[in-house]
Amino acid sequence: MSRSLRPESAPLSRVDEDALSLPAWIYRDAEFFEAEQRAVFRPSWQLVCHLNDIPRPGDYHALEFLGESLVVVRGEDGKVRGFHNVCRHRASRLLDGTSGNCGARISCPYHRWTYALDGRLVAVPHLKDFPGLDMQTHGLAPLNHEVFMGFVFVRLESGLPGVAEMMAPYVDELAAYRMEELVPQGRVTLRPRAVNWKNVADNYSDGLHINIAHPGLTRLFGKGYGIEARPWVDKMWGGLLDVPSSNWSERLYQRFLPRVEHLPPERQRLWIYFKLWPNVAFDIYPDQIDFMQFLPVSPTETLIREIAYVHPDSRREMRAARYLNWRINRQVNLEDKALIERVQAGMASSSYSVGPLSENEVCLRSFGRRMRSLIPQSRLHQAPVAGWSR
Ligand code: FES
Ligand SMILES: [Fe+2]
């Protein structure tokens, strides 16, 4: 494709735009990164944990997101609520770590302001020295939250449809997986990647590279890797072949993966991937469900936050299948890490601005459309003059 197709910064018609990738500068530009936090991330739904991660009153899970600490807590009434993890007195961080149990109260380590698990401010030492302090209006700052199939999502600002509404095209399909009954397997992991978050997200929804760059997935699925885009959700999938793989982890996975009672026959050997706008992914296997988030850290740094969930199942074949799944996907992750680092490096080149997208790259096209509608500068092939976002 000729780079002289059109002038570098000329606006494009809708049809032409669809056939082009987003421009490289938005994968490394500090001002774009800030604009993205406002337009893309603050209104987005972010998964914190599953209800079964916080079964008892006082159990909490925290998420570090855009420099904010967000926490969900199980109340004494059994309800789960979301709060900013910030004391209303002098802003001290309240709860430590990524998870734990805070007991019957949330108590600030600095001057001991104390909050009930529902966020009400219930005790202030030396209260009489704060004349006129309205305890009612100094409860923890609440976060909007939604529970979708057992998973607890929060957001910093309203604006987007709810999670269930965004996931609506797939709700019937997902119901088969009984996600409300999942329990955590192991801990939350955070894997740093020296790339822009969009490179992780694009790669997740990139169907073209599977048969080129993932020999393991190719041995498992053959050429039958599916991909489709709905307005808020990407879906990719592959069915396990019967032909035994030449790789032992894959071959043993094919052999050991046992029948899963609650799944219909057509889902017993199916791997499905969903990506919810903009950065939340579910890897759905018969043996487990992994949830991933691509957390933006800087224009060229991302944390992949990942948690695995399972249905309690003590069968030896299931334990083996889960271990083998981990081995297979550890290799896939290494392959993807190398790929996205190559792309990030290439995006720093003065020779590259945009590239053509295949008609089958429906997810990258859909992602590009939404980015261009939210941040119109995404249309420009080169970075505009600094200060464009103000
Ligand atoms: S900062 Fe929390 S009690 Fe003072
Ligand atoms: Fe990949």
CSV table of C-alpha atoms and ligand atoms in Angstrom, one decimal:
chain,number,residue,atom,x,y,z
A,1,MET,CA,0.0,0.0,0.0
A,2,SER,CA,1.3,3.4,-1.0
A,3,ARG,CA,1.8,5.9,1.8
A,4,SER,CA,1.0,8.6,-0.7
A,5,LEU,CA,-2.6,7.4,-0.7
A,6,ARG,CA,-3.7,10.6,0.8
A,7,PRO,CA,-2.1,13.6,2.6
A,8,GLU,CA,-0.9,12.8,6.0
A,9,SER,CA,-3.4,14.8,8.0
A,10,ALA,CA,-6.4,14.9,5.6
A,11,PRO,CA,-9.7,13.9,7.1
A,12,LEU,CA,-11.0,10.6,5.8
A,13,SER,CA,-14.4,9.5,4.9
A,14,ARG,CA,-16.1,6.9,7.1
A,15,VAL,CA,-15.6,4.0,4.6
A,16,ASP,CA,-11.9,4.7,4.1
A,17,GLU,CA,-11.3,5.1,7.8
A,18,ASP,CA,-12.7,1.7,8.5
A,19,ALA,CA,-10.1,0.1,6.3
A,20,LEU,CA,-7.2,1.8,8.2
A,21,SER,CA,-5.6,1.1,11.5
A,22,LEU,CA,-5.5,3.8,14.2
A,23,PRO,CA,-2.4,6.0,13.8
A,24,ALA,CA,0.8,5.1,15.6
A,25,TRP,CA,1.2,8.4,17.4
A,26,ILE,CA,-1.8,7.7,19.6
A,27,TYR,CA,0.1,4.7,20.9
A,28,ARG,CA,2.8,6.8,22.4
A,29,ASP,CA,1.6,10.3,22.9
A,30,ALA,CA,1.4,11.7,26.4
A,31,GLU,CA,-1.4,14.2,25.6
A,32,PHE,CA,-3.5,11.6,23.9
A,33,PHE,CA,-3.0,9.3,26.9
A,34,GLU,CA,-4.5,12.0,29.1
A,35,ALA,CA,-7.4,12.6,26.8
A,36,GLU,CA,-8.0,8.8,26.8
A,37,GLN,CA,-8.2,8.7,30.5
A,38,ARG,CA,-11.0,11.3,30.4
A,39,ALA,CA,-12.8,10.1,27.4
A,40,VAL,CA,-12.2,6.3,27.4
A,41,PHE,CA,-11.3,5.1,30.9
A,42,ARG,CA,-13.1,7.2,33.5
A,43,PRO,CA,-16.5,6.2,32.2
A,44,SER,CA,-15.5,2.6,31.5
A,45,TRP,CA,-16.5,-0.4,33.6
A,46,GLN,CA,-13.6,-2.0,35.5
A,47,LEU,CA,-13.8,-5.4,37.0
A,48,VAL,CA,-12.6,-5.5,40.6
A,49,CYS,CA,-13.4,-9.0,41.7
A,50,HIS,CA,-16.0,-11.7,41.9
A,51,LEU,CA,-18.6,-11.8,44.7
A,52,ASN,CA,-17.1,-15.0,45.9
A,53,ASP,CA,-13.8,-13.2,46.4
A,54,ILE,CA,-15.5,-11.3,49.2
A,55,PRO,CA,-18.0,-13.7,50.9
A,56,ARG,CA,-17.9,-12.4,54.5
A,57,PRO,CA,-18.7,-8.9,55.9
A,58,GLY,CA,-15.5,-6.8,55.9
A,59,ASP,CA,-13.9,-8.7,53.0
A,60,TYR,CA,-12.6,-6.2,50.4
A,61,HIS,CA,-10.8,-6.1,47.1
A,62,ALA,CA,-9.0,-3.1,45.8
A,63,LEU,CA,-8.1,-1.9,42.3
A,64,GLU,CA,-5.5,0.7,41.5
A,65,PHE,CA,-6.8,2.5,38.4
A,66,LEU,CA,-5.7,5.7,36.8
A,67,GLY,CA,-3.8,6.7,40.0
A,68,GLU,CA,-6.9,6.1,42.1
A,69,SER,CA,-7.5,3.4,44.7
A,70,LEU,CA,-11.0,1.9,44.3
A,71,VAL,CA,-12.3,-0.7,46.7
A,72,VAL,CA,-15.3,-3.0,46.9
A,73,VAL,CA,-16.4,-4.1,50.4
A,74,ARG,CA,-19.0,-6.7,51.6
A,75,GLY,CA,-21.3,-5.0,54.2
A,76,GLU,CA,-22.8,-6.5,57.4
A,77,ASP,CA,-26.1,-6.6,55.5
A,78,GLY,CA,-24.4,-8.9,52.9
A,79,LYS,CA,-24.5,-6.2,50.2
A,80,VAL,CA,-21.4,-5.3,48.2
A,81,ARG,CA,-20.5,-1.6,47.8
A,82,GLY,CA,-17.8,0.4,46.0
A,83,PHE,CA,-15.9,3.3,47.5
A,84,HIS,CA,-12.9,5.5,46.9
A,85,ASN,CA,-10.3,4.1,49.3
A,86,VAL,CA,-9.7,7.6,50.7
A,87,CYS,CA,-10.4,9.0,54.2
A,88,ARG,CA,-12.6,12.1,54.2
A,89,HIS,CA,-10.5,13.8,56.8
A,90,ARG,CA,-7.1,14.3,55.4
A,91,ALA,CA,-7.2,11.9,52.4
A,92,SER,CA,-5.2,9.0,53.9
A,93,ARG,CA,-5.5,5.7,52.0
A,94,LEU,CA,-7.7,3.5,54.2
A,95,LEU,CA,-7.4,-0.2,53.3
A,96,ASP,CA,-4.1,-1.7,52.4
A,97,GLY,CA,-3.1,-4.2,49.8
A,98,THR,CA,-5.2,-5.7,47.0
A,99,SER,CA,-7.5,-7.6,49.3
A,100,GLY,CA,-8.2,-8.5,52.9
A,101,ASN,CA,-10.8,-8.3,55.7
A,102,CYS,CA,-11.1,-5.1,57.6
A,103,GLY,CA,-13.4,-6.4,60.3
A,104,ALA,CA,-16.7,-4.6,61.3
A,105,ARG,CA,-15.4,-1.1,60.6
A,106,ILE,CA,-13.1,0.7,58.2
A,107,SER,CA,-10.7,2.6,60.4
A,108,CYS,CA,-8.3,5.2,59.3
A,109,PRO,CA,-4.7,4.6,60.5
A,110,TYR,CA,-3.9,8.3,60.6
A,111,HIS,CA,-6.4,9.9,63.0
A,112,ARG,CA,-8.8,7.1,63.5
A,113,TRP,CA,-11.9,8.4,61.7
A,114,THR,CA,-14.0,5.3,61.5
A,115,TYR,CA,-16.5,4.2,58.9
A,116,ALA,CA,-19.2,1.5,58.8
A,117,LEU,CA,-18.9,-1.1,56.0
A,118,ASP,CA,-21.7,0.8,54.2
A,119,GLY,CA,-19.5,3.9,54.1
A,120,ARG,CA,-21.1,6.0,56.8
A,121,LEU,CA,-18.8,7.9,59.0
A,122,VAL,CA,-19.5,6.6,62.5
A,123,ALA,CA,-16.8,7.9,64.8
A,124,VAL,CA,-14.5,10.9,64.9
A,125,PRO,CA,-12.0,11.2,67.8
A,126,HIS,CA,-12.3,14.7,69.5
A,127,LEU,CA,-15.5,15.3,67.6
A,128,LYS,CA,-16.3,18.4,69.7
A,129,ASP,CA,-13.2,20.1,68.3
A,130,PHE,CA,-14.8,20.0,64.8
A,131,PRO,CA,-17.7,22.3,65.4
A,132,GLY,CA,-20.4,22.0,62.8
A,133,LEU,CA,-18.9,18.8,61.3
A,134,ASP,CA,-21.7,17.0,59.5
A,135,MET,CA,-21.0,13.3,59.9
A,136,GLN,CA,-23.7,12.5,57.4
A,137,THR,CA,-21.9,14.2,54.5
A,138,HIS,CA,-18.5,12.8,55.3
A,139,GLY,CA,-19.1,9.2,54.6
A,140,LEU,CA,-16.8,7.4,52.1
A,141,ALA,CA,-17.2,8.7,48.5
A,142,PRO,CA,-19.3,6.0,46.8
A,143,LEU,CA,-18.5,4.4,43.5
A,144,ASN,CA,-21.1,3.4,41.0
A,145,HIS,CA,-21.0,-0.4,40.7
A,146,GLU,CA,-22.7,-3.2,38.8
A,147,VAL,CA,-22.6,-7.0,39.5
A,148,PHE,CA,-22.7,-8.9,36.2
A,149,MET,CA,-22.9,-12.7,36.5
A,150,GLY,CA,-21.1,-12.6,39.8
A,151,PHE,CA,-18.4,-10.2,38.7
A,152,VAL,CA,-18.2,-6.8,40.4
A,153,PHE,CA,-17.5,-3.8,38.2
A,154,VAL,CA,-17.0,-0.2,39.2
A,155,ARG,CA,-16.7,3.0,37.2
A,156,LEU,CA,-15.4,6.5,38.0
A,157,GLU,CA,-18.0,8.4,35.9
A,158,SER,CA,-21.3,7.6,34.3
A,159,GLY,CA,-22.0,7.8,30.5
A,160,LEU,CA,-21.7,4.2,29.1
A,161,PRO,CA,-24.5,1.7,29.1
A,162,GLY,CA,-24.4,-0.9,32.0
A,163,VAL,CA,-22.3,-4.0,31.8
A,164,ALA,CA,-25.3,-6.3,31.3
A,165,GLU,CA,-26.6,-4.0,28.5
A,166,MET,CA,-23.2,-4.0,26.8
A,167,MET,CA,-22.9,-7.8,27.1
A,168,ALA,CA,-26.5,-8.4,26.1
A,169,PRO,CA,-25.7,-10.1,22.8
A,170,TYR,CA,-23.9,-12.8,24.7
A,171,VAL,CA,-25.8,-13.1,27.9
A,172,ASP,CA,-27.7,-16.3,26.9
A,173,GLU,CA,-24.5,-17.9,25.7
A,174,LEU,CA,-22.7,-17.0,28.9
A,175,ALA,CA,-25.5,-18.3,31.1
A,176,ALA,CA,-24.3,-21.8,30.4
A,177,TYR,CA,-21.1,-21.1,32.3
A,178,ARG,CA,-22.8,-20.4,35.6
A,179,MET,CA,-20.3,-17.7,36.3
A,180,GLU,CA,-22.1,-16.7,39.6
A,181,GLU,CA,-20.8,-19.9,41.1
A,182,LEU,CA,-17.2,-19.4,40.2
A,183,VAL,CA,-14.6,-19.3,42.9
A,184,PRO,CA,-11.1,-17.7,42.7
A,185,GLN,CA,-8.2,-20.0,41.8
A,186,GLY,CA,-5.0,-18.5,43.1
A,187,ARG,CA,-4.3,-14.8,43.3
A,188,VAL,CA,-4.5,-11.7,41.2
A,189,THR,CA,-1.4,-11.4,39.0
A,190,LEU,CA,0.0,-8.2,37.5
A,191,ARG,CA,2.2,-8.5,34.5
A,192,PRO,CA,4.0,-5.3,33.2
A,193,ARG,CA,4.2,-4.7,29.5
A,194,ALA,CA,6.3,-2.0,27.9
A,195,VAL,CA,3.6,-1.1,25.4
A,196,ASN,CA,0.6,1.2,25.1
A,197,TRP,CA,-2.6,-0.5,26.4
A,198,LYS,CA,-4.2,-0.4,23.0
A,199,ASN,CA,-1.4,-2.7,21.7
A,200,VAL,CA,-2.4,-5.2,24.3
A,201,ALA,CA,-6.1,-4.8,23.5
A,202,ASP,CA,-5.6,-4.8,19.7
A,203,ASN,CA,-3.6,-8.0,20.0
A,204,TYR,CA,-6.2,-9.7,22.1
A,205,SER,CA,-8.8,-9.1,19.4
A,206,ASP,CA,-6.5,-9.7,16.4
A,207,GLY,CA,-7.6,-12.8,14.6
A,208,LEU,CA,-5.2,-12.7,11.7
A,209,HIS,CA,-2.1,-13.5,13.8
A,210,ILE,CA,-3.4,-16.7,15.4
A,211,ASN,CA,-2.4,-19.1,12.6
A,212,ILE,CA,0.9,-17.2,11.9
A,213,ALA,CA,2.3,-16.5,15.4
A,214,HIS,CA,0.7,-19.1,17.7
A,215,PRO,CA,1.7,-22.6,16.6
A,216,GLY,CA,0.1,-24.1,19.7
A,217,LEU,CA,-3.3,-22.5,19.1
A,218,THR,CA,-3.0,-23.6,15.5
A,219,ARG,CA,-2.3,-27.2,16.5
A,220,LEU,CA,-5.3,-27.0,18.8
A,221,PHE,CA,-7.8,-25.2,16.6
A,222,GLY,CA,-6.6,-25.6,13.1
A,223,LYS,CA,-7.8,-22.9,10.8
A,224,GLY,CA,-11.2,-22.7,12.6
A,225,TYR,CA,-10.6,-19.6,14.7
A,226,GLY,CA,-13.7,-17.4,14.7
A,227,ILE,CA,-14.0,-13.7,15.3
A,228,GLU,CA,-16.9,-11.2,15.5
A,229,ALA,CA,-17.5,-7.7,16.7
A,230,ARG,CA,-20.6,-6.3,18.4
A,231,PRO,CA,-20.8,-2.6,19.4
A,232,TRP,CA,-19.2,-3.0,22.8
A,233,VAL,CA,-17.9,-6.6,22.8
A,234,ASP,CA,-15.5,-8.6,20.6
A,235,LYS,CA,-15.7,-12.3,20.5
A,236,MET,CA,-13.1,-14.8,19.3
A,237,TRP,CA,-13.4,-18.6,19.6
A,238,GLY,CA,-11.8,-21.9,18.6
A,239,GLY,CA,-12.9,-25.5,19.0
A,240,LEU,CA,-10.4,-28.1,20.0
A,241,LEU,CA,-9.5,-30.5,17.2
A,242,ASP,CA,-9.6,-34.2,17.8
A,243,VAL,CA,-6.3,-34.8,16.1
A,244,PRO,CA,-3.7,-35.2,18.9
A,245,SER,CA,-1.3,-32.3,19.0
A,246,SER,CA,2.4,-33.0,18.5
A,247,ASN,CA,3.1,-30.9,21.6
A,248,TRP,CA,2.8,-32.9,24.9
A,249,SER,CA,1.0,-30.2,27.0
A,250,GLU,CA,-1.6,-29.7,24.2
A,251,ARG,CA,-1.9,-33.5,23.6
A,252,LEU,CA,-2.5,-34.2,27.3
A,253,TYR,CA,-4.9,-31.3,27.6
A,254,GLN,CA,-6.9,-32.8,24.7
A,255,ARG,CA,-6.8,-36.1,26.4
A,256,PHE,CA,-7.5,-35.1,30.0
A,257,LEU,CA,-10.0,-32.3,29.7
A,258,PRO,CA,-13.0,-34.0,31.3
A,259,ARG,CA,-16.7,-33.6,30.7
A,260,VAL,CA,-18.0,-30.6,32.5
A,261,GLU,CA,-21.4,-31.4,33.9
A,262,HIS,CA,-23.1,-28.0,33.5
A,263,LEU,CA,-21.9,-27.4,29.9
A,264,PRO,CA,-23.9,-28.4,26.8
A,265,PRO,CA,-22.1,-30.8,24.3
A,266,GLU,CA,-21.1,-28.0,21.9
A,267,ARG,CA,-19.2,-26.2,24.7
A,268,GLN,CA,-17.2,-29.1,26.1
A,269,ARG,CA,-14.3,-28.5,23.8
A,270,LEU,CA,-14.7,-24.8,23.0
A,271,TRP,CA,-12.4,-21.9,24.0
A,272,ILE,CA,-14.0,-18.5,23.8
A,273,TYR,CA,-12.6,-15.0,24.3
A,274,PHE,CA,-14.6,-11.9,25.0
A,275,LYS,CA,-13.3,-8.4,25.2
A,276,LEU,CA,-15.6,-5.7,26.7
A,277,TRP,CA,-14.9,-2.2,25.7
A,278,PRO,CA,-12.3,-0.9,26.3
A,279,ASN,CA,-9.9,-3.1,28.2
A,280,VAL,CA,-11.6,-6.0,30.0
A,281,ALA,CA,-11.3,-9.6,28.7
A,282,PHE,CA,-12.7,-13.0,29.7
A,283,ASP,CA,-11.0,-16.1,28.5
A,284,ILE,CA,-13.6,-18.8,28.8
A,285,TYR,CA,-12.4,-22.4,28.8
A,286,PRO,CA,-14.4,-25.5,29.8
A,287,ASP,CA,-12.0,-26.0,32.7
A,288,GLN,CA,-11.7,-22.4,34.0
A,289,ILE,CA,-12.5,-18.7,33.3
A,290,ASP,CA,-9.7,-16.2,33.3
A,291,PHE,CA,-10.4,-12.6,33.6
A,292,MET,CA,-7.9,-9.9,32.3
A,293,GLN,CA,-7.7,-6.2,32.3
A,294,PHE,CA,-5.2,-4.0,30.4
A,295,LEU,CA,-4.5,-1.2,32.9
A,296,PRO,CA,-3.0,1.9,31.4
A,297,VAL,CA,0.1,3.1,33.3
A,298,SER,CA,1.8,5.5,30.9
A,299,PRO,CA,1.7,6.0,27.1
A,300,THR,CA,4.1,3.1,26.7
A,301,GLU,CA,3.4,1.0,29.8
A,302,THR,CA,0.5,-1.3,30.7
A,303,LEU,CA,-0.2,-3.7,33.5
A,304,ILE,CA,-2.1,-6.9,32.6
A,305,ARG,CA,-4.2,-7.7,35.7
A,306,GLU,CA,-5.4,-11.3,35.6
A,307,ILE,CA,-7.4,-13.6,37.9
A,308,ALA,CA,-8.5,-17.2,37.3
A,309,TYR,CA,-11.8,-18.6,38.4
A,310,VAL,CA,-13.1,-22.1,38.5
A,311,HIS,CA,-16.0,-24.3,39.5
A,312,PRO,CA,-15.0,-26.4,42.5
A,313,ASP,CA,-13.9,-29.7,40.9
A,314,SER,CA,-11.5,-32.1,42.6
A,315,ARG,CA,-11.2,-34.6,39.8
A,316,ARG,CA,-7.6,-35.4,38.9
A,317,GLU,CA,-8.2,-35.0,35.2
A,318,MET,CA,-9.6,-31.5,35.8
A,319,ARG,CA,-6.6,-30.6,37.9
A,320,ALA,CA,-4.4,-31.8,35.2
A,321,ALA,CA,-6.4,-30.0,32.5
A,322,ARG,CA,-6.1,-26.7,34.4
A,323,TYR,CA,-2.4,-27.1,34.8
A,324,LEU,CA,-2.0,-27.9,31.1
A,325,ASN,CA,-4.2,-25.0,30.2
A,326,TRP,CA,-1.8,-22.8,32.2
A,327,ARG,CA,1.2,-24.2,30.4
A,328,ILE,CA,-0.3,-23.8,27.0
A,329,ASN,CA,-1.4,-20.2,27.6
A,330,ARG,CA,1.9,-19.3,29.3
A,331,GLN,CA,3.5,-20.0,25.9
A,332,VAL,CA,0.8,-18.0,24.1
A,333,ASN,CA,1.4,-15.1,26.4
A,334,LEU,CA,5.1,-15.2,25.8
A,335,GLU,CA,4.4,-15.1,22.0
A,336,ASP,CA,2.0,-12.2,22.4
A,337,LYS,CA,4.4,-10.3,24.6
A,338,ALA,CA,7.1,-10.5,21.9
A,339,LEU,CA,4.6,-9.5,19.2
A,340,ILE,CA,3.2,-6.4,21.0
A,341,GLU,CA,6.7,-5.2,21.8
A,342,ARG,CA,7.7,-5.5,18.2
A,343,VAL,CA,4.6,-3.4,17.2
A,344,GLN,CA,5.3,-0.8,19.9
A,345,ALA,CA,8.9,-0.5,18.7
A,346,GLY,CA,7.7,-0.1,15.1
A,347,MET,CA,5.2,2.6,16.1
A,348,ALA,CA,8.1,4.8,17.2
A,349,SER,CA,9.4,4.9,13.6
A,350,SER,CA,9.0,8.0,11.5
A,351,SER,CA,8.3,5.8,8.5
A,352,TYR,CA,4.9,4.6,9.9
A,353,SER,CA,1.6,6.3,10.5
A,354,VAL,CA,-1.3,4.0,9.7
A,355,GLY,CA,-1.7,0.6,7.9
A,356,PRO,CA,-4.5,-1.2,6.1
A,357,LEU,CA,-6.9,-3.5,7.9
A,358,SER,CA,-8.3,-6.7,6.4
A,359,GLU,CA,-12.0,-6.9,5.9
A,360,ASN,CA,-12.0,-9.7,8.4
A,361,GLU,CA,-10.4,-7.6,11.1
A,362,VAL,CA,-13.8,-6.7,12.3
A,363,CYS,CA,-12.8,-6.2,15.9
A,364,LEU,CA,-9.9,-3.8,15.1
A,365,ARG,CA,-12.3,-1.9,12.8
A,366,SER,CA,-14.9,-1.6,15.5
A,367,PHE,CA,-12.3,-0.5,18.1
A,368,GLY,CA,-11.0,2.2,15.7
A,369,ARG,CA,-14.5,3.5,15.0
A,370,ARG,CA,-15.2,4.0,18.7
A,371,MET,CA,-11.8,5.6,19.3
A,372,ARG,CA,-12.4,8.0,16.5
A,373,SER,CA,-15.9,8.9,17.7
A,374,LEU,CA,-14.7,9.5,21.3
A,375,ILE,CA,-11.4,11.3,20.4
A,376,PRO,CA,-11.7,12.8,16.9
A,377,GLN,CA,-7.9,13.4,16.8
A,378,SER,CA,-7.6,9.7,16.4
A,379,ARG,CA,-8.3,10.4,12.7
A,380,LEU,CA,-5.1,12.3,12.2
A,381,HIS,CA,-2.2,10.4,10.8
A,382,GLN,CA,0.3,12.6,12.7
A,383,ALA,CA,0.2,14.1,16.2
A,384,PRO,CA,-1.3,17.6,16.2
A,385,VAL,CA,0.5,20.5,17.7
A,386,ALA,CA,0.9,20.1,21.5
A,387,GLY,CA,-2.0,21.6,23.5
A,388,TRP,CA,-4.7,20.2,21.1
A,389,SER,CA,-6.6,18.6,23.8
A,390,ARG,CA,-7.2,21.8,25.8
B,1,FES,S1,-6.7,11.2,57.4
B,1,FES,FE1,-8.1,9.7,58.1
B,1,FES,S2,-8.5,10.2,60.1
B,1,FES,FE2,-7.2,11.8,59.4
B,2,FE,FE,-2.0,-13.6,20.3
